[in-house]
XYZ file of N, CA and C in Angstrom:
492
model
N 102.508 74.539 27.311
C 102.123 75.213 28.540
C 101.933 74.190 29.650
N 102.070 74.651 30.837
C 101.846 73.801 32.004
C 100.408 73.971 32.469
N 99.765 72.869 32.777
C 98.396 72.893 33.280
C 98.416 72.691 34.789
N 97.567 73.419 35.513
C 97.479 73.190 36.953
C 96.930 71.795 37.288
N 96.400 71.100 36.303
C 95.804 69.777 36.513
C 96.773 68.630 36.248
N 97.996 68.929 35.821
C 98.916 67.886 35.371
C 99.150 66.782 36.393
N 99.347 67.147 37.643
C 99.642 66.145 38.675
C 98.476 65.167 38.839
N 97.267 65.699 38.855
C 96.072 64.859 39.016
C 95.852 64.008 37.772
N 96.081 64.589 36.603
C 95.934 63.831 35.355
C 96.917 62.662 35.361
N 98.173 62.932 35.688
C 99.203 61.872 35.742
C 98.794 60.754 36.701
N 98.246 61.143 37.846
C 97.840 60.148 38.843
C 96.751 59.231 38.300
N 95.845 59.784 37.525
C 94.691 59.027 37.048
C 94.943 58.229 35.775
N 95.974 58.567 35.030
C 96.224 57.924 33.734
C 96.259 56.403 33.854
N 96.961 55.886 34.845
C 97.096 54.424 34.961
C 95.785 53.748 35.356
N 94.811 54.516 35.806
C 93.501 53.964 36.184
C 92.542 53.894 35.003
N 92.960 54.414 33.876
C 92.097 54.487 32.705
C 92.373 53.306 31.790
N 91.413 52.442 31.655
C 91.502 51.243 30.815
C 92.779 50.443 31.063
N 93.094 50.117 32.301
C 94.330 49.377 32.571
C 94.326 47.969 31.970
N 93.158 47.453 31.613
C 93.057 46.105 31.052
C 93.422 46.056 29.565
N 93.582 47.216 28.922
C 93.902 47.246 27.495
C 95.383 47.526 27.289
N 96.005 46.743 26.427
C 97.448 46.843 26.183
C 97.886 48.269 25.846
N 97.078 48.968 25.077
C 97.439 50.319 24.637
C 97.703 51.249 25.824
N 97.035 51.015 26.947
C 97.153 51.906 28.102
C 97.913 51.293 29.279
N 98.405 50.073 29.154
C 99.045 49.373 30.277
C 100.402 49.944 30.675
N 101.238 50.236 29.692
C 102.631 50.593 29.969
C 102.748 52.009 30.521
N 103.362 52.131 31.696
C 103.571 53.447 32.302
C 104.442 54.289 31.371
N 103.957 55.475 31.049
C 104.609 56.405 30.120
C 104.719 55.832 28.715
N 103.919 54.800 28.418
C 103.875 54.242 27.069
C 103.072 55.151 26.147
N 102.976 54.769 24.892
C 102.291 55.574 23.883
C 100.851 55.904 24.286
N 100.113 54.903 24.741
C 98.710 55.128 25.114
C 98.566 56.100 26.268
N 99.334 55.882 27.322
C 99.243 56.764 28.490
C 99.703 58.179 28.156
N 100.725 58.305 27.342
C 101.205 59.645 26.971
C 100.200 60.359 26.071
N 99.589 59.625 25.141
C 98.555 60.220 24.292
C 97.370 60.671 25.143
N 96.980 59.836 26.071
C 95.892 60.170 26.986
C 96.234 61.441 27.767
N 97.429 61.488 28.310
C 97.878 62.660 29.061
C 97.853 63.906 28.175
N 98.393 63.793 26.967
C 98.478 64.960 26.076
C 97.106 65.540 25.757
N 96.148 64.683 25.430
C 94.818 65.164 25.055
C 94.104 65.773 26.265
N 94.187 65.107 27.398
C 93.508 65.616 28.596
C 94.145 66.926 29.053
N 95.459 66.978 29.046
C 96.151 68.215 29.433
C 95.757 69.353 28.493
N 95.756 69.086 27.192
C 95.377 70.105 26.216
C 93.959 70.602 26.489
N 93.054 69.672 26.801
C 91.683 70.107 27.089
C 91.620 70.929 28.380
N 92.399 70.549 29.381
C 92.383 71.302 30.646
C 92.869 72.733 30.443
N 93.735 72.929 29.475
C 94.194 74.284 29.138
C 93.190 75.005 28.244
N 92.553 74.258 27.362
C 91.569 74.825 26.436
C 90.327 75.313 27.183
N 89.863 74.542 28.144
C 88.650 74.876 28.898
C 89.008 74.933 30.378
N 89.520 76.055 30.792
C 90.012 76.200 32.161
C 88.898 76.142 33.203
N 87.675 76.471 32.819
C 86.569 76.375 33.775
C 86.336 74.914 34.179
N 86.359 74.032 33.208
C 86.188 72.606 33.476
C 87.492 72.023 33.988
N 88.589 72.350 33.339
C 89.884 71.801 33.743
C 89.932 70.310 33.500
N 89.918 69.550 34.578
C 89.999 68.094 34.458
C 89.073 67.428 35.461
N 88.440 66.361 35.003
C 87.626 65.489 35.847
C 87.951 64.064 35.393
N 88.096 63.160 36.329
C 88.540 61.805 36.009
C 87.695 61.136 34.928
N 86.421 61.394 34.883
C 85.560 60.769 33.884
C 85.952 61.093 32.456
N 86.561 62.262 32.254
C 86.985 62.670 30.915
C 88.003 61.681 30.351
N 88.843 61.135 31.202
C 89.899 60.226 30.749
C 89.326 59.006 30.037
N 88.200 58.501 30.502
C 87.607 57.324 29.865
C 87.062 57.651 28.485
N 86.503 58.833 28.332
C 86.007 59.244 27.014
C 87.184 59.439 26.062
N 88.224 60.124 26.535
C 89.408 60.338 25.702
C 90.072 59.006 25.356
N 90.174 58.116 26.328
C 90.769 56.804 26.067
C 90.037 56.064 24.971
N 88.724 56.099 25.024
C 87.921 55.447 23.985
C 88.194 56.075 22.625
N 88.264 57.390 22.588
C 88.547 58.077 21.324
C 89.931 57.701 20.795
N 90.916 57.638 21.696
C 92.280 57.322 21.274
C 92.420 55.896 20.747
N 91.501 55.022 21.105
C 91.535 53.668 20.556
C 91.139 53.659 19.085
N 90.569 54.794 18.611
C 90.050 54.838 17.244
C 90.627 55.956 16.382
N 91.417 56.844 16.975
C 91.914 57.993 16.206
C 93.158 58.575 16.857
N 93.925 59.371 16.103
C 95.119 60.003 16.676
C 94.758 61.140 17.653
N 95.758 61.599 18.378
C 95.563 62.611 19.422
C 94.819 63.852 18.935
N 95.231 64.387 17.808
C 94.634 65.639 17.324
C 93.138 65.465 17.065
N 92.781 64.356 16.443
C 91.365 64.099 16.182
C 90.615 63.830 17.479
N 91.230 63.101 18.394
C 90.591 62.827 19.684
C 90.315 64.133 20.421
N 91.261 65.066 20.380
C 91.057 66.364 21.015
C 89.889 67.098 20.369
N 89.844 67.105 19.042
C 88.765 67.798 18.330
C 87.402 67.182 18.649
N 87.333 65.856 18.697
C 86.069 65.192 19.021
C 85.693 65.469 20.477
N 86.671 65.466 21.380
C 86.393 65.791 22.778
C 85.826 67.199 22.904
N 86.426 68.155 22.226
C 85.913 69.530 22.258
C 84.476 69.561 21.754
N 84.193 68.836 20.684
C 82.829 68.780 20.149
C 81.863 68.146 21.148
N 82.265 67.037 21.753
C 81.410 66.388 22.754
C 81.129 67.356 23.908
N 82.154 68.029 24.344
C 82.005 68.927 25.492
C 81.171 70.158 25.152
N 81.388 70.740 23.968
C 80.684 71.970 23.621
C 79.383 71.723 22.867
N 79.480 71.025 21.741
C 78.308 70.829 20.898
C 77.264 69.938 21.557
N 77.713 68.976 22.345
C 76.806 68.032 22.985
C 76.546 68.397 24.446
N 77.080 69.539 24.858
C 76.832 70.111 26.197
C 77.318 69.245 27.356
N 78.266 68.361 27.111
C 78.779 67.521 28.199
C 79.633 68.311 29.185
N 80.202 69.432 28.769
C 81.067 70.186 29.674
C 80.304 70.638 30.918
N 79.011 70.842 30.779
C 78.202 71.234 31.942
C 78.220 70.157 33.025
N 78.410 68.922 32.611
C 78.465 67.799 33.553
C 79.719 67.875 34.423
N 80.781 68.486 33.898
C 82.087 68.479 34.552
C 82.449 69.792 35.240
N 81.612 70.790 35.152
C 81.921 72.057 35.817
C 82.095 71.801 37.309
N 82.867 72.641 37.975
C 83.180 72.385 39.391
C 81.973 72.133 40.298
N 80.857 72.781 40.051
C 79.690 72.554 40.916
C 78.947 71.266 40.582
N 79.228 70.690 39.414
C 78.618 69.435 38.944
C 77.090 69.444 39.062
N 76.506 70.622 38.865
C 75.061 70.775 38.970
C 74.331 69.855 37.989
N 74.801 69.826 36.741
C 74.101 69.018 35.728
C 74.276 67.518 35.958
N 75.377 67.134 36.533
C 75.537 65.732 36.922
C 74.497 65.389 37.984
N 74.357 66.253 38.968
C 73.336 66.044 40.001
C 71.934 66.008 39.416
N 71.683 66.863 38.440
C 70.373 66.885 37.780
C 70.105 65.568 37.056
N 71.093 65.059 36.342
C 70.933 63.776 35.638
C 70.680 62.635 36.620
N 71.401 62.627 37.716
C 71.207 61.587 38.736
C 69.799 61.698 39.316
N 69.365 62.908 39.585
C 68.005 63.127 40.115
C 66.954 62.644 39.105
N 67.142 62.973 37.827
C 66.190 62.548 36.809
C 66.136 61.023 36.713
N 67.297 60.371 36.795
C 67.318 58.906 36.782
C 66.586 58.354 37.997
N 66.818 58.945 39.142
C 66.137 58.480 40.353
C 64.624 58.609 40.212
N 64.172 59.708 39.631
C 62.729 59.889 39.399
C 62.194 58.844 38.422
N 62.970 58.536 37.392
C 62.553 57.500 36.439
C 62.464 56.135 37.112
N 63.429 55.831 37.968
C 63.388 54.559 38.703
C 62.168 54.528 39.610
N 61.933 55.612 40.319
C 60.794 55.674 41.235
C 59.471 55.487 40.481
N 59.363 56.113 39.323
C 58.126 56.054 38.552
C 57.935 54.721 37.832
N 59.017 54.190 37.259
C 58.901 53.008 36.405
C 59.276 51.693 37.078
N 60.056 51.760 38.131
C 60.496 50.565 38.857
C 60.297 50.785 40.355
N 59.060 50.959 40.792
C 58.827 51.323 42.191
C 59.349 50.299 43.196
N 59.308 49.011 42.860
C 59.838 47.998 43.785
C 61.347 48.165 43.966
N 62.042 48.392 42.877
C 63.481 48.621 42.951
C 63.779 49.896 43.735
N 63.011 50.936 43.479
C 63.195 52.199 44.199
C 63.030 51.985 45.706
N 61.995 51.266 46.108
C 61.774 50.996 47.544
C 62.909 50.150 48.121
N 63.373 49.186 47.344
C 64.489 48.357 47.801
C 65.748 49.219 48.008
N 66.046 50.071 47.036
C 67.194 50.976 47.194
C 67.046 51.804 48.468
N 65.866 52.341 48.700
C 65.631 53.172 49.901
C 65.830 52.336 51.171
N 65.301 51.134 51.178
C 65.404 50.303 52.391
C 66.848 49.904 52.686
N 67.664 49.809 51.629
C 69.072 49.446 51.793
C 69.984 50.676 51.861
N 69.373 51.853 51.848
C 70.109 53.122 51.900
C 71.083 53.251 50.719
N 70.616 52.843 49.538
C 71.403 52.966 48.308
C 70.899 54.198 47.560
N 71.799 55.113 47.335
C 71.453 56.341 46.620
C 71.880 56.202 45.160
N 71.072 56.699 44.280
C 71.331 56.593 42.850
C 72.705 57.150 42.494
N 73.117 58.192 43.175
C 74.418 58.804 42.875
C 75.577 57.837 43.132
N 75.367 56.839 43.976
C 76.431 55.891 44.307
C 76.875 55.082 43.088
N 75.980 54.856 42.149
C 76.340 54.071 40.970
C 76.190 54.845 39.668
N 75.308 55.826 39.627
C 75.001 56.486 38.359
C 75.953 57.631 38.006
N 76.575 58.239 38.991
C 77.469 59.369 38.692
C 78.569 58.956 37.722
N 79.202 57.830 37.981
C 80.275 57.388 37.078
C 79.725 56.998 35.710
N 78.496 56.516 35.658
C 77.892 56.204 34.361
C 77.849 57.461 33.496
N 77.344 58.535 34.091
C 77.136 59.762 33.326
C 78.445 60.454 32.957
N 79.391 60.550 33.886
C 80.609 61.303 33.569
C 81.572 60.544 32.658
N 81.359 59.244 32.503
C 82.194 58.472 31.578
C 81.416 58.029 30.338
N 80.165 58.432 30.231
C 79.284 57.952 29.158
C 79.285 56.429 29.101
N 79.246 55.813 30.266
C 79.189 54.361 30.453
C 80.474 53.643 30.025
N 81.512 54.381 29.671
C 82.701 53.749 29.096
C 83.541 52.962 30.093
N 83.314 53.139 31.385
C 84.070 52.327 32.344
C 83.208 51.224 32.958
N 82.018 51.016 32.430
C 81.087 50.053 33.001
C 80.731 48.903 32.068
N 80.938 49.094 30.793
C 80.475 48.121 29.806
C 81.649 47.534 29.027
N 81.460 46.372 28.401
C 82.509 45.822 27.525
C 82.788 46.782 26.365
N 84.004 46.768 25.867
C 84.442 47.738 24.860
C 83.537 47.782 23.633
N 83.114 46.634 23.113
C 82.258 46.662 21.922
C 80.933 47.363 22.199
N 80.411 47.185 23.386
C 79.172 47.857 23.761
C 79.408 49.341 24.026
N 80.552 49.676 24.591
C 80.905 51.082 24.832
C 81.002 51.830 23.505
N 81.635 51.218 22.523
C 81.753 51.850 21.204
C 80.379 52.087 20.591
N 79.524 51.112 20.706
C 78.164 51.258 20.164
C 77.385 52.322 20.925
N 77.542 52.355 22.246
C 76.875 53.363 23.069
C 77.335 54.766 22.673
N 78.641 54.927 22.456
C 79.173 56.232 22.043
C 78.623 56.617 20.673
N 78.571 55.674 19.739
C 77.990 55.945 18.423
C 76.550 56.426 18.555
N 75.774 55.715 19.366
C 74.372 56.089 19.553
C 74.243 57.447 20.226
N 75.074 57.691 21.230
C 75.054 58.980 21.918
C 75.313 60.116 20.930
N 76.385 60.004 20.167
C 76.736 61.064 19.226
C 75.670 61.229 18.146
N 75.159 60.119 17.661
C 74.137 60.157 16.620
C 72.827 60.752 17.130
N 72.391 60.298 18.279
C 71.111 60.747 18.822
C 71.155 62.210 19.257
N 72.207 62.601 19.900
C 72.301 63.991 20.339
C 72.365 64.920 19.132
N 73.117 64.534 18.116
C 73.189 65.351 16.890
C 71.802 65.467 16.262
N 71.054 64.376 16.199
C 69.698 64.394 15.636
C 68.804 65.340 16.428
N 68.874 65.266 17.749
C 68.045 66.129 18.593
C 68.386 67.602 18.396
N 69.681 67.924 18.276
C 70.081 69.306 18.029
C 69.568 69.790 16.685
N 69.658 68.931 15.679
C 69.170 69.314 14.351
C 67.662 69.552 14.383
N 66.924 68.744 15.128
C 65.471 68.954 15.256
C 65.177 70.296 15.919
N 65.943 70.628 16.925
C 65.741 71.896 17.638
C 66.033 73.088 16.737
N 66.989 72.929 15.839
C 67.353 74.030 14.944
C 66.323 74.242 13.855
N 65.593 73.213 13.502
C 64.601 73.317 12.413
C 63.271 73.763 12.888
């Protein structure tokens, strides 16, 4: 099937992990796998469609598993871990996360908070990409992998606690 997001997905593919050989070659295996998984998800969840941050999560998954498994894990992250709310068109939950981080900075790092205010630096300027990529475009790959492991492990634990 054709996705209404295909043109935008194609445009963004080369911006996803360009420093890694797997994703460097235009229309190479990595870029095509990335395109296939993201396109499939945009068709699977038409409300979310596509958001650039998804590409970094999918890219990380593709470094460790084939397309079919990456798609299944992406669906789980989006549904079971409630990440899809971050990518909905209104991005309400992304804004909520940024607001919560700003409150934490204000409460726990008041000097930094005042400095940000004096320099007219808004938390959304740096934190939005952190949240929509699960830090995968900000940290070294070994740390990104560990962060993803912790995210999946911790969120699963919290859900299990809520169910019990």
